[in-house]
XYZ file of C-alpha atoms in Angstrom:
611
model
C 110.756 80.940 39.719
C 109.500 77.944 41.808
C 106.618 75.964 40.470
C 103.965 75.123 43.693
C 101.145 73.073 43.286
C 97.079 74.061 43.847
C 96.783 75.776 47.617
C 96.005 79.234 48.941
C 98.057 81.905 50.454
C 97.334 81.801 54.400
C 99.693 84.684 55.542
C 100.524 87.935 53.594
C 102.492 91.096 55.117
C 105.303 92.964 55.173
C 106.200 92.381 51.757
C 106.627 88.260 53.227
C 103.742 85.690 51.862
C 103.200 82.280 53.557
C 101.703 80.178 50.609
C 100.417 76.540 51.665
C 99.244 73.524 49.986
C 98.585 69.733 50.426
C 99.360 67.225 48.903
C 98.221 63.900 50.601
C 99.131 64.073 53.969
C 102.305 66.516 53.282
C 101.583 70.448 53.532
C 103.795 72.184 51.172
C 104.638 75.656 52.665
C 106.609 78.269 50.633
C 107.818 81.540 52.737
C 108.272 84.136 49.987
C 109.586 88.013 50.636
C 109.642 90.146 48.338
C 111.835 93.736 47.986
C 110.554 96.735 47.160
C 113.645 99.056 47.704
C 115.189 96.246 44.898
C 114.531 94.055 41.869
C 114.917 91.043 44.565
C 112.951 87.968 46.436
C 113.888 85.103 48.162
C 111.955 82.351 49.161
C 111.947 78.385 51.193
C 110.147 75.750 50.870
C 108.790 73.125 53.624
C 107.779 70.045 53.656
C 105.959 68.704 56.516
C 104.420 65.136 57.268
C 101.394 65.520 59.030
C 100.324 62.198 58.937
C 100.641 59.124 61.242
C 102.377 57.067 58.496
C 105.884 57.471 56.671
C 105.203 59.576 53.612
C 105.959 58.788 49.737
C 109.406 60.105 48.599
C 110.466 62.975 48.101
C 112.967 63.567 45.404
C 114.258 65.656 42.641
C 113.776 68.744 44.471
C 114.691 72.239 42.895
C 114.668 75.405 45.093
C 114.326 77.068 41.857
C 114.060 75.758 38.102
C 113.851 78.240 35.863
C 114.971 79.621 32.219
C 116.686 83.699 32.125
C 116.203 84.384 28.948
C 118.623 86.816 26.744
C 121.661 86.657 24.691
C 124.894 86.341 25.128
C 124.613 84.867 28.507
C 127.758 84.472 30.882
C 128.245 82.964 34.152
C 130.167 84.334 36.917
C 131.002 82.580 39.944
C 134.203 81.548 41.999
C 135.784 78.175 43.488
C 135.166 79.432 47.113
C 137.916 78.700 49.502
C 140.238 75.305 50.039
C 143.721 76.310 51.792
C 145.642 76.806 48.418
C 146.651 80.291 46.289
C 143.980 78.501 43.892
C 141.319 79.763 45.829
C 138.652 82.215 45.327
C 139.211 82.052 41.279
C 136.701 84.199 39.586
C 135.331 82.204 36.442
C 133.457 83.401 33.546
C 131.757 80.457 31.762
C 129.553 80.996 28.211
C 127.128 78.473 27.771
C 126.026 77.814 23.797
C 122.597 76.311 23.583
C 122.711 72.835 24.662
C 125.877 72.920 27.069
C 125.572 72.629 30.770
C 127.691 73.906 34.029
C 126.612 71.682 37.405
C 128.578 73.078 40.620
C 128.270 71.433 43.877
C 131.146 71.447 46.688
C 133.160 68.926 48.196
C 132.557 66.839 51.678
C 129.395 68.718 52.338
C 130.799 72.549 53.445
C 128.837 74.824 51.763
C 131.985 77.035 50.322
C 134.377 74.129 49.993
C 135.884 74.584 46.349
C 132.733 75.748 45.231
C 130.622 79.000 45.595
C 126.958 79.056 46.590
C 126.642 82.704 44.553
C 126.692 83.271 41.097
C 125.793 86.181 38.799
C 124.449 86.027 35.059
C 125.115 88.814 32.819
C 122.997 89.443 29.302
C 124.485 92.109 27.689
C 123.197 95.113 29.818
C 121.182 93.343 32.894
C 121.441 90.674 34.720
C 120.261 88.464 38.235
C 122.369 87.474 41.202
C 121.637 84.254 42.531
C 122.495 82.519 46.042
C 121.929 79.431 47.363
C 121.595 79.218 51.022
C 122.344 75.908 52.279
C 125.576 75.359 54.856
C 125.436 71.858 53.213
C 125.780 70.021 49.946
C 123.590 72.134 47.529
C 123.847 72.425 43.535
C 123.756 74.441 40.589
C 122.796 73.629 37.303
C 123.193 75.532 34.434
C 122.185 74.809 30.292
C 122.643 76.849 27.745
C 118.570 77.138 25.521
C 117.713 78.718 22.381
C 116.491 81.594 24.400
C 118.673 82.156 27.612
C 120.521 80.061 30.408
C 117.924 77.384 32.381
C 119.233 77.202 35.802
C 118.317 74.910 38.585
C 119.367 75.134 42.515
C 118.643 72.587 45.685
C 120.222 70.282 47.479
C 122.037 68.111 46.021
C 120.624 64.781 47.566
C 117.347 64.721 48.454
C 115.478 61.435 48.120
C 113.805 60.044 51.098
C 110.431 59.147 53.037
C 109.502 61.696 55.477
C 108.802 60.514 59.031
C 105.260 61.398 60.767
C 105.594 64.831 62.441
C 108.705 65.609 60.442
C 109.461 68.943 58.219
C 112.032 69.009 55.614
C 113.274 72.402 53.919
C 114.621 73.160 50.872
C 117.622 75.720 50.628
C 116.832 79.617 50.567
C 117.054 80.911 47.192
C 117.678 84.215 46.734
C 117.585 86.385 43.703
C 118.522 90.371 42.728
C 117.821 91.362 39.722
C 120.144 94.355 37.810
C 119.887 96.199 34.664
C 123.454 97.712 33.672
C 127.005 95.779 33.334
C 128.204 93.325 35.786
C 129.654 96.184 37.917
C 126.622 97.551 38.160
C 125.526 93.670 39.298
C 127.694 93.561 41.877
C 127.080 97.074 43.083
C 123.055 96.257 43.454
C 124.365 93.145 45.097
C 126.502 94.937 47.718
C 123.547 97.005 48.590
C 121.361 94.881 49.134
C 123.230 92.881 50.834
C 123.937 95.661 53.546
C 120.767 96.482 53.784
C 119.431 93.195 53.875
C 121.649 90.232 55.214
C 123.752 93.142 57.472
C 127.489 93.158 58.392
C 128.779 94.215 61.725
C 130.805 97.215 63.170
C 134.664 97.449 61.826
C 137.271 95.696 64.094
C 141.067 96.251 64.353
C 142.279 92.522 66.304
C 144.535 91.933 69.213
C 145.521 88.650 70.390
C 148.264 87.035 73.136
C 148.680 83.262 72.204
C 151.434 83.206 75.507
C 153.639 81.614 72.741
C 152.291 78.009 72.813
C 150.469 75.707 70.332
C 147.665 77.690 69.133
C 146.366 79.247 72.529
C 147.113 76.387 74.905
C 149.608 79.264 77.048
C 147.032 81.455 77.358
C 146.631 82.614 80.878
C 143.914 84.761 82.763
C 147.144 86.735 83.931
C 148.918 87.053 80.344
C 145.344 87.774 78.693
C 144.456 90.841 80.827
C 148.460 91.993 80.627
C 148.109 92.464 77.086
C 144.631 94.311 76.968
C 145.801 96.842 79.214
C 149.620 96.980 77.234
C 147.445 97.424 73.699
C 144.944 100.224 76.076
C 147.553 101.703 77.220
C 149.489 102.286 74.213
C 146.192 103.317 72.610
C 146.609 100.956 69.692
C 142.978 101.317 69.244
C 142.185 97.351 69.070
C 138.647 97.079 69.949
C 138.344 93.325 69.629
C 140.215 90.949 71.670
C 140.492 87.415 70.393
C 140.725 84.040 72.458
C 141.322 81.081 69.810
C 141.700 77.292 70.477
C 143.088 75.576 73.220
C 141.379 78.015 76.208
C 140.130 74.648 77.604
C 141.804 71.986 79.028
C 144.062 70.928 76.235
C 146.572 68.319 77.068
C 146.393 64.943 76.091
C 147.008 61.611 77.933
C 151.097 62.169 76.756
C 151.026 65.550 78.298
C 151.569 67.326 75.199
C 149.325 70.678 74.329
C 146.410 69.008 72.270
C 143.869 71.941 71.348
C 142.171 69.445 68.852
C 142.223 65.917 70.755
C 140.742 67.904 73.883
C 137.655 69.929 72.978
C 133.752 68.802 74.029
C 133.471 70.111 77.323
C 133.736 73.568 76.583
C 134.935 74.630 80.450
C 138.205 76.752 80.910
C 141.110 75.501 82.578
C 141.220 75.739 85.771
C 144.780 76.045 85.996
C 145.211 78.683 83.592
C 141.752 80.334 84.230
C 140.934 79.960 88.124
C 138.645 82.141 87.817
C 137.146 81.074 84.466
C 137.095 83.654 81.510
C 134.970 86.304 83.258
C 137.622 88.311 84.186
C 138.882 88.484 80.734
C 135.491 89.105 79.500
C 134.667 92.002 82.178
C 138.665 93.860 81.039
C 137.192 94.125 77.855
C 134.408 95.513 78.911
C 135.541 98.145 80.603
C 137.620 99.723 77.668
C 134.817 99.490 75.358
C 136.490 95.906 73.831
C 134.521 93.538 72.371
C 135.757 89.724 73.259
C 136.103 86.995 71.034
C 136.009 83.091 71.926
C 136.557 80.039 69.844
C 134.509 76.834 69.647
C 134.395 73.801 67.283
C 130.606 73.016 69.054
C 129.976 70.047 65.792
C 132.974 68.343 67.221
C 133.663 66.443 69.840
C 136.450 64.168 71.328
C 136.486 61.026 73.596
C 136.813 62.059 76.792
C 134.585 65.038 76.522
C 131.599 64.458 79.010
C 128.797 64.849 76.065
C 130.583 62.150 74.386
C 130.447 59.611 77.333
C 126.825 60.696 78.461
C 124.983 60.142 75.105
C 127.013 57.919 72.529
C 124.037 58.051 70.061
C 124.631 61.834 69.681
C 127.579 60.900 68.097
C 128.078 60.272 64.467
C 132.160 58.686 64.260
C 133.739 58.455 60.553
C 137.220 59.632 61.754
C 136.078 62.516 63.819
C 133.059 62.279 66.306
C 130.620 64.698 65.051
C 127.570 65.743 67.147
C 124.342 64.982 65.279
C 122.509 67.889 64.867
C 119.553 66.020 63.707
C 118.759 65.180 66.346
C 116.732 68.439 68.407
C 117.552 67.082 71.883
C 121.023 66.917 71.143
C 120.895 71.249 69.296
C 118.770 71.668 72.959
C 122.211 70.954 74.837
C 124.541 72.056 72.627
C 122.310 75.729 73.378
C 122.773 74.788 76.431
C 125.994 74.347 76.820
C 127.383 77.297 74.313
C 125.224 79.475 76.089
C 126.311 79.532 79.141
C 129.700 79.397 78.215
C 129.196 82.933 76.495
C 127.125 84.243 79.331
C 129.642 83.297 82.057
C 132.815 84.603 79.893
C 131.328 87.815 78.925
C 131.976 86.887 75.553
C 130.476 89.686 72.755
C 131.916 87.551 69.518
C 130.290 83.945 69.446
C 133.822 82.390 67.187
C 132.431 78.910 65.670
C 134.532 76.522 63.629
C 134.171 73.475 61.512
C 137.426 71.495 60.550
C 135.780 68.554 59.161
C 133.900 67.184 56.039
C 130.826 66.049 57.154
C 129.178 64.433 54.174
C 130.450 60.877 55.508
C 129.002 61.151 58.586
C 125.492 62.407 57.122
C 125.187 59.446 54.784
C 126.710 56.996 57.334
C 122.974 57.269 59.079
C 120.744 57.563 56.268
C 119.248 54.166 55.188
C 117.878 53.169 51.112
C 114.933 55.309 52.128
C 116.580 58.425 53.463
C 118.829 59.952 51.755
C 119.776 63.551 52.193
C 117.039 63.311 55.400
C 120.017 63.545 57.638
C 121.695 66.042 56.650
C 118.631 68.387 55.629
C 117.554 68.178 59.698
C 121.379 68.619 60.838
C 121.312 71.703 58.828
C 117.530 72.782 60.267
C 119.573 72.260 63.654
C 122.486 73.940 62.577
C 120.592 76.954 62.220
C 118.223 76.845 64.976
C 121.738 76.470 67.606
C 122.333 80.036 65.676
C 119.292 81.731 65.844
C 118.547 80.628 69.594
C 122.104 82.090 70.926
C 120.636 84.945 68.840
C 117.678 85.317 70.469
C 119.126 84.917 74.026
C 121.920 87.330 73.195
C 120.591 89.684 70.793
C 123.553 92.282 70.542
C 126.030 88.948 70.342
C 128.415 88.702 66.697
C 128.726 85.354 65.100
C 132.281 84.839 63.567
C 131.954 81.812 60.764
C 134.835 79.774 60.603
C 135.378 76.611 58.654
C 138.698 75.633 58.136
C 138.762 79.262 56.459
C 135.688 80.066 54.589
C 134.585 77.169 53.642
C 130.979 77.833 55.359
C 130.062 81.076 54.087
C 126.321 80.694 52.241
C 123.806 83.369 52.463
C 121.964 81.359 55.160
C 125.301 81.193 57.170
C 125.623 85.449 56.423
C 122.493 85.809 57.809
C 123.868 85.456 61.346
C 127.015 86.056 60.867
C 130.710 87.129 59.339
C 133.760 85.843 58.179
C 136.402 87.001 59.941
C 138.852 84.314 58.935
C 138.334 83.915 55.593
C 140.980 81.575 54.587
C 143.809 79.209 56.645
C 145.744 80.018 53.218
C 148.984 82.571 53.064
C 148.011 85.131 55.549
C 151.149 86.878 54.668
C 151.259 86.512 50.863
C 150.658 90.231 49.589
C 149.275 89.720 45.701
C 147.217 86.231 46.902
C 145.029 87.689 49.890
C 144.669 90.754 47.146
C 142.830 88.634 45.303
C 140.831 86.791 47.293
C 139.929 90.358 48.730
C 138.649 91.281 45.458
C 136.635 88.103 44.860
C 135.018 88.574 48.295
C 134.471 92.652 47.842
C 132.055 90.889 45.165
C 129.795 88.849 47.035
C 130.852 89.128 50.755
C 131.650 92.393 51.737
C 132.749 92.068 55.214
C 135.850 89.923 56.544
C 139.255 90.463 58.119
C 142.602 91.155 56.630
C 145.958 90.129 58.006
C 148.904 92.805 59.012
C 151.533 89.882 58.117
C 154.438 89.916 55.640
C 155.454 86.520 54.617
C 157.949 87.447 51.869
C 161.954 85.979 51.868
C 164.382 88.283 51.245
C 164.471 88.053 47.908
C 161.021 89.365 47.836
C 159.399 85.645 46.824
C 156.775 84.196 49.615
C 156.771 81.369 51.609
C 153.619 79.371 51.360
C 153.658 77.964 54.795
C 154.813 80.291 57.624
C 156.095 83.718 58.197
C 159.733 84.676 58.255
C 161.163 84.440 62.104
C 162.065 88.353 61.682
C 158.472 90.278 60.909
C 159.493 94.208 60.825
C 157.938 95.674 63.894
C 155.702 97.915 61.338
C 155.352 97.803 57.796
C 153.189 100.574 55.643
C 153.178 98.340 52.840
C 151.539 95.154 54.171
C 149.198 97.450 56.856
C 148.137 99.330 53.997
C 147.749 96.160 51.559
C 145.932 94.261 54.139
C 143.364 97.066 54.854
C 139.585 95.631 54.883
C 136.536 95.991 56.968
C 138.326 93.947 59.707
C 141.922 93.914 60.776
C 144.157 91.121 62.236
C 147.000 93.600 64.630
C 147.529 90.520 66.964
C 151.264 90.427 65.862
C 151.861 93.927 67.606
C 150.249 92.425 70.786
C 151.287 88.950 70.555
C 154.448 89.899 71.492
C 157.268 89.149 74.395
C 159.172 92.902 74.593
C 157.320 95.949 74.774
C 156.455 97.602 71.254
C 158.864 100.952 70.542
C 156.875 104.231 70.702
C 158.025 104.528 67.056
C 155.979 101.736 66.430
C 152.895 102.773 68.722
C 152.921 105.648 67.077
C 152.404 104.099 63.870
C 149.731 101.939 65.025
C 148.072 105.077 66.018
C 148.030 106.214 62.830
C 147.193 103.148 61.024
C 143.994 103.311 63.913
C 143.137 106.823 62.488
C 143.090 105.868 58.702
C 141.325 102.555 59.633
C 138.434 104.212 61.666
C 138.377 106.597 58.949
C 138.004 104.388 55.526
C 136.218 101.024 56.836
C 133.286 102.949 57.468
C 133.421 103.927 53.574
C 134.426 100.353 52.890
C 131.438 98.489 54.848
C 128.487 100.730 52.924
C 130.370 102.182 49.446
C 130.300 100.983 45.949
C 133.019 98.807 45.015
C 135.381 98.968 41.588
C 137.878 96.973 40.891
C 140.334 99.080 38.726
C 142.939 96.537 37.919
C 142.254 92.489 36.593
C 142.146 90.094 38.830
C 145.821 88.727 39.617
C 147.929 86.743 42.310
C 151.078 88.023 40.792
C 153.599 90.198 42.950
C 154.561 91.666 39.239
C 151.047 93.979 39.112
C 149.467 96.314 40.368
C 146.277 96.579 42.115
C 143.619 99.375 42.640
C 140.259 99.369 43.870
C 137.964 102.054 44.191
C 135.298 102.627 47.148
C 132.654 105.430 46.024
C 129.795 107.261 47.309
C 128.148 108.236 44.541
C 125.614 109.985 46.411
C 128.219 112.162 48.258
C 130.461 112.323 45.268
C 133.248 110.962 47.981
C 135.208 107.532 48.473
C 138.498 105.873 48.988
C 140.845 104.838 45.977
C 143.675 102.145 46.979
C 146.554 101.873 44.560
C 149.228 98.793 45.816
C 152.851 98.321 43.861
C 153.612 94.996 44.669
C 157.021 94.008 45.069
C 157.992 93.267 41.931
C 155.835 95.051 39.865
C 158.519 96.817 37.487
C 156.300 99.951 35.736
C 156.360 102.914 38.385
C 153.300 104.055 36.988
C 149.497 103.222 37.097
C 146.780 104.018 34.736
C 143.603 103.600 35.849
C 139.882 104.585 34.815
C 138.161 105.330 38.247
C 134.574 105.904 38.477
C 134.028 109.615 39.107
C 131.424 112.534 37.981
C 133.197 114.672 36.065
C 134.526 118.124 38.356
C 137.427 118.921 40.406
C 138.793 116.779 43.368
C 140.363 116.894 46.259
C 143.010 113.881 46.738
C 144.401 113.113 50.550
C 146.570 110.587 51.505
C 145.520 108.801 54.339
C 149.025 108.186 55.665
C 151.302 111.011 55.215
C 148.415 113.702 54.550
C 149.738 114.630 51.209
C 147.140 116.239 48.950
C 146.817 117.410 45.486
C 143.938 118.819 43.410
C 142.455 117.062 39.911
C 140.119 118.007 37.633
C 138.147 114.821 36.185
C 137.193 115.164 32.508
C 135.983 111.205 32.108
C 139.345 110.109 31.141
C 141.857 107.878 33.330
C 144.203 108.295 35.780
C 147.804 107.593 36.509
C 149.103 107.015 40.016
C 153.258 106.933 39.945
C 154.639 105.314 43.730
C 157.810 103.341 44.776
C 158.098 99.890 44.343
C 156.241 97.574 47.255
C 154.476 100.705 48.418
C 150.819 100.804 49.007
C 148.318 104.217 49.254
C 145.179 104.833 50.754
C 144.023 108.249 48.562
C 140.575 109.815 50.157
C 138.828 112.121 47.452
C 135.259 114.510 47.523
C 134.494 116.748 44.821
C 135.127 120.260 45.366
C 132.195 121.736 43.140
């Protein structure tokens, strides 16, 4: 897949091979690994001057350049996420001999209206393919005689490299398939779980103290509402602190949780004590506690920003330069004591910027793409050194949504918030939950119900009345993590009717994420964003003949029945409903199925064969 030149292979174990050659004064390293539990491999390339003089250019770099060869080629992929119902489109794309397909995202965010994983399908096999760069990478497809040439890398890269410098290509990674393209992303999910990892299921709680973002948050109101959502046994087992935890008013006096950020130090005011005491409440129930940072942003009065200007790249926002290693060595620093003082389990990082301009602002005629390949070496090595000095510590990627979610990114982390778009829009975050059961299996879903009363949504905030608990949207929403901060963001006490539902809810979610986070995944209905359909998934262990089949009626979907074609061995089944405990009996001969349900109703049906 990647053409090297002449050199030898200087490391070799563990299914990983180090090859290295030279070319002039550059050593060209590849790090290869290979799978043997999979069709799969993945490999990077380095460049490194190891000269005392600046080296030719480099340019026209492909991670991979290479022809798939078969008929009837098509080309899946999505649009990745941008704020808007658009997002997360699947696309299907046929290329005839000759025609050509070149993806690359906007403003230099790896996910921003573009997707850094794509799947080819010939017939009955295929390969998945992802790129892993947090920055501006690219795909290129063309249609041949014989099959579908496709090309990956970053997508400028044409520059001198310094003496002592390195310079990397993206990781490329490839699984191979043979069967249809649900048997694609099936391989894909497995490996994927074995491989890149998730983290444990989470059910969210949250107390904002009802100001912008979480500029109200107090030491007192945090700690309040752990030990209201313990005490009610809601089961929340992560607690979430978002923006604004720091000092965050401006020179006006006015809450400012984006003007304010940089120093990274609580408020004294609201946190005399800093965030330990948060931190150590958690601990004691068994909670794990998230904290928010935008660490690649900073703001003028922020202390980093006074004590070294030329860390600072300023093209609207002041973005820290990353290329620069003494300036990743603080930022280390800095975040890393911030998480070891707060007791903080969930490392919450966010990015609410494009940072292409400020890349190329800095690279001269002879560098381009230099900038941004070492901000993106030092992106990573902030990441894996808080990994190293935590080791049990979660990574929660955040861009503006998911708008930073490569395979490199994955590596480290999840997305828990995978889109600033329509948390409470039923059939939309349906579909982007389908797109991502596809590629990214693990990310949070939202217990919200934005819909007017005439059963329309609005696109921009919930209605002031939310129902204190509603099956439909809990049920809807269900995924590997869950937002419940609504039931705990709140100023009266929940009912008992409603604890008690939360319970419940608790119960069904302890019992099917599990399946979720390790199952095969089926969707049984098209892809949609319409709140006249249906939608079904199916979660099966094929192994254990078991799984978890979702059926959702949205609001306006008029037919009361569903007919579906789930993937089961033929035999006879056991059906349970997750909520109510109903059960019924079925005897699978290959054929479909038809589930019949009220209108904006959703069910959770658990099923293992009987014989």
């Amino acid at each position: 897949y990647c053409g090297m030149p002449d050199g030898t292979v200087t490391s070799s174990e563990n299914n990983k091979i180090i090859y290295t050659a030279m070319v002039g004064k550059i050593e060209v390293r590849a790090e290869c690994v290979s799978y043997d539990d999979f069709d799969a491999s993945e490999w990077t390339v380095y460049f490194s001057n190891k000269g005392d003089t600046v080296s030719p250019h480099l340019s026209d770099v492909d991670v991979m350049n290479y022809v798939f060869k078969g008929e009837c080629a098509k080309i899946y992929t999505s649009n990745g996420d941008f704020c808007s119902s658009d997002g997360y489109a699947v696309t299907e794309t046929c290329l005839s001999t000759g025609a050509e397909l070149r993806i690359v995202p906007y403003g230099g965010r790896s996910c921003n209206t573009a997707f850094p994983y794509h799947r080819i399908t010939f017939g009955n096999r295929g390969v998945n393919l992802a790129v892993g760069w947090p920055g501006q990478w690219k795909s290129y497809f063309r249609g041949t005689d014989d099959g579908v040439l496709y090309a990956a890398g970053q997508e400028v890269l044409d520059t001198v490299i310094n003496p002592g410098e390195s310079l990397r290509t993206p990781l490329m990674v490839v699984v191979s398939f043979d069967g249809d393209i649900e048997t694609g992303i099936n391989v894909w999910r497995r490996w994927y779980f074995k491989h890149v990892g998730i983290t444990k299921p989470h059910l969210v709680g949250c107390f904002s103290g009802f100001g912008l973002e979480f500029t109200h948050a107090t030491e007192e109101n945090q700690i309040k509402a752990i030990s209201d959502a313990v005490n009610n046994r809601l089961g929340i087992n992560l607690w979430w602190l978002d923006a604004g935890w720091y000092p965050a008013v401006n020179d006006m006096g006015e809450d400012d949780w984006w003007g304010t950020l940089g120093d990274w130090k609580p408020d004294s005011k609201r946190f005399p004590n800093g965030l330990a005491p948060i931190g150590k409440e958690c601990e004691k129930h068994g909670i794990d506690f998230l904290l928010w940072f935008e660490s690649e942003r900073v703001t003028e009065h922020s202390e980093i920003c006074r004590e070294h200007p030329e860390w600072i790249i300023d093209k609207g926002v002041k973005m820290l330069d990353l290329s620069i290693p003494a300036c990743v060595d603080y930022l280390i620093k800095k975040i890393g004591n911030c998480i070891e003082e707060g007791h903080v389990t969930v490392y919450r990082q966010d990015y609410n910027f494009e940072p292409e301009d400020c890349w190329r602002s800095r690279e001269g005629e002879n560098r381009r793409g230099a900038i941004e390949n070492l901000y993106e070496q030092g992106y990573l090595r902030f990441w894996d050194t808080l990994k190293a000095r935590f080791p049990e510590l979660q990574i929660d990627s955040c861009a503006s949504g998911g708008r930073r979610n490569d395979i490199e990114t994955m590596r480290r982390s999840v997305p828990l918030h995978q889109t600033d778009y329509g948390y409470g829009i039923h059939p939309v975050q349906q579909a982007f939950s389908q797109t991502l059961y596809s590629w990214i299996p693990y990310f949070r879903g939202f217990a919200e119900s934005w819909e007017k009363e005439d059963g329309s949504y609005d696109d921009g905030k919930p209605p002031k009345n939310l129902p204190e608990f509603d099956e439909y949207t809990m049920l809807s929403f269900l995924a590997p993590t869950v937002h419940l901060g609504r039931f705990t963001n709140v100023k009266k006490p929940l009912s008992e009717e409603t604890c008690e539902k939360i319970r419940r809810y608790s119960a069904l979610f302890n019992r099917v994420a599990p399946v979720i986070c390790s199952a095969d995944f089926y969707a049984l209905t098209p892809y949609h964003k319409s709140r006249e359909k249906w939608t079904s998934w199916q979660f099966d262990i094929p192994e254990e003949d078991r799984g978890v089949i979702e059926v959702i009626r949205n609001n306006a979907a008029p037919d009361g029945t569903l007919t579906v074609k789930p993937h089961l061995r033929e035999g006879r089944y056991v059906f349970r409903n997750l909520w109510n405990g109903e059960t019924f009996r079925y005897a699978y001969t290959g054929g479909s199925m038809a589930f019949s349900q009220p209108i904006r109703s959703a069910r959770i049906w658990e099923y293992a064969r009987e014989d």
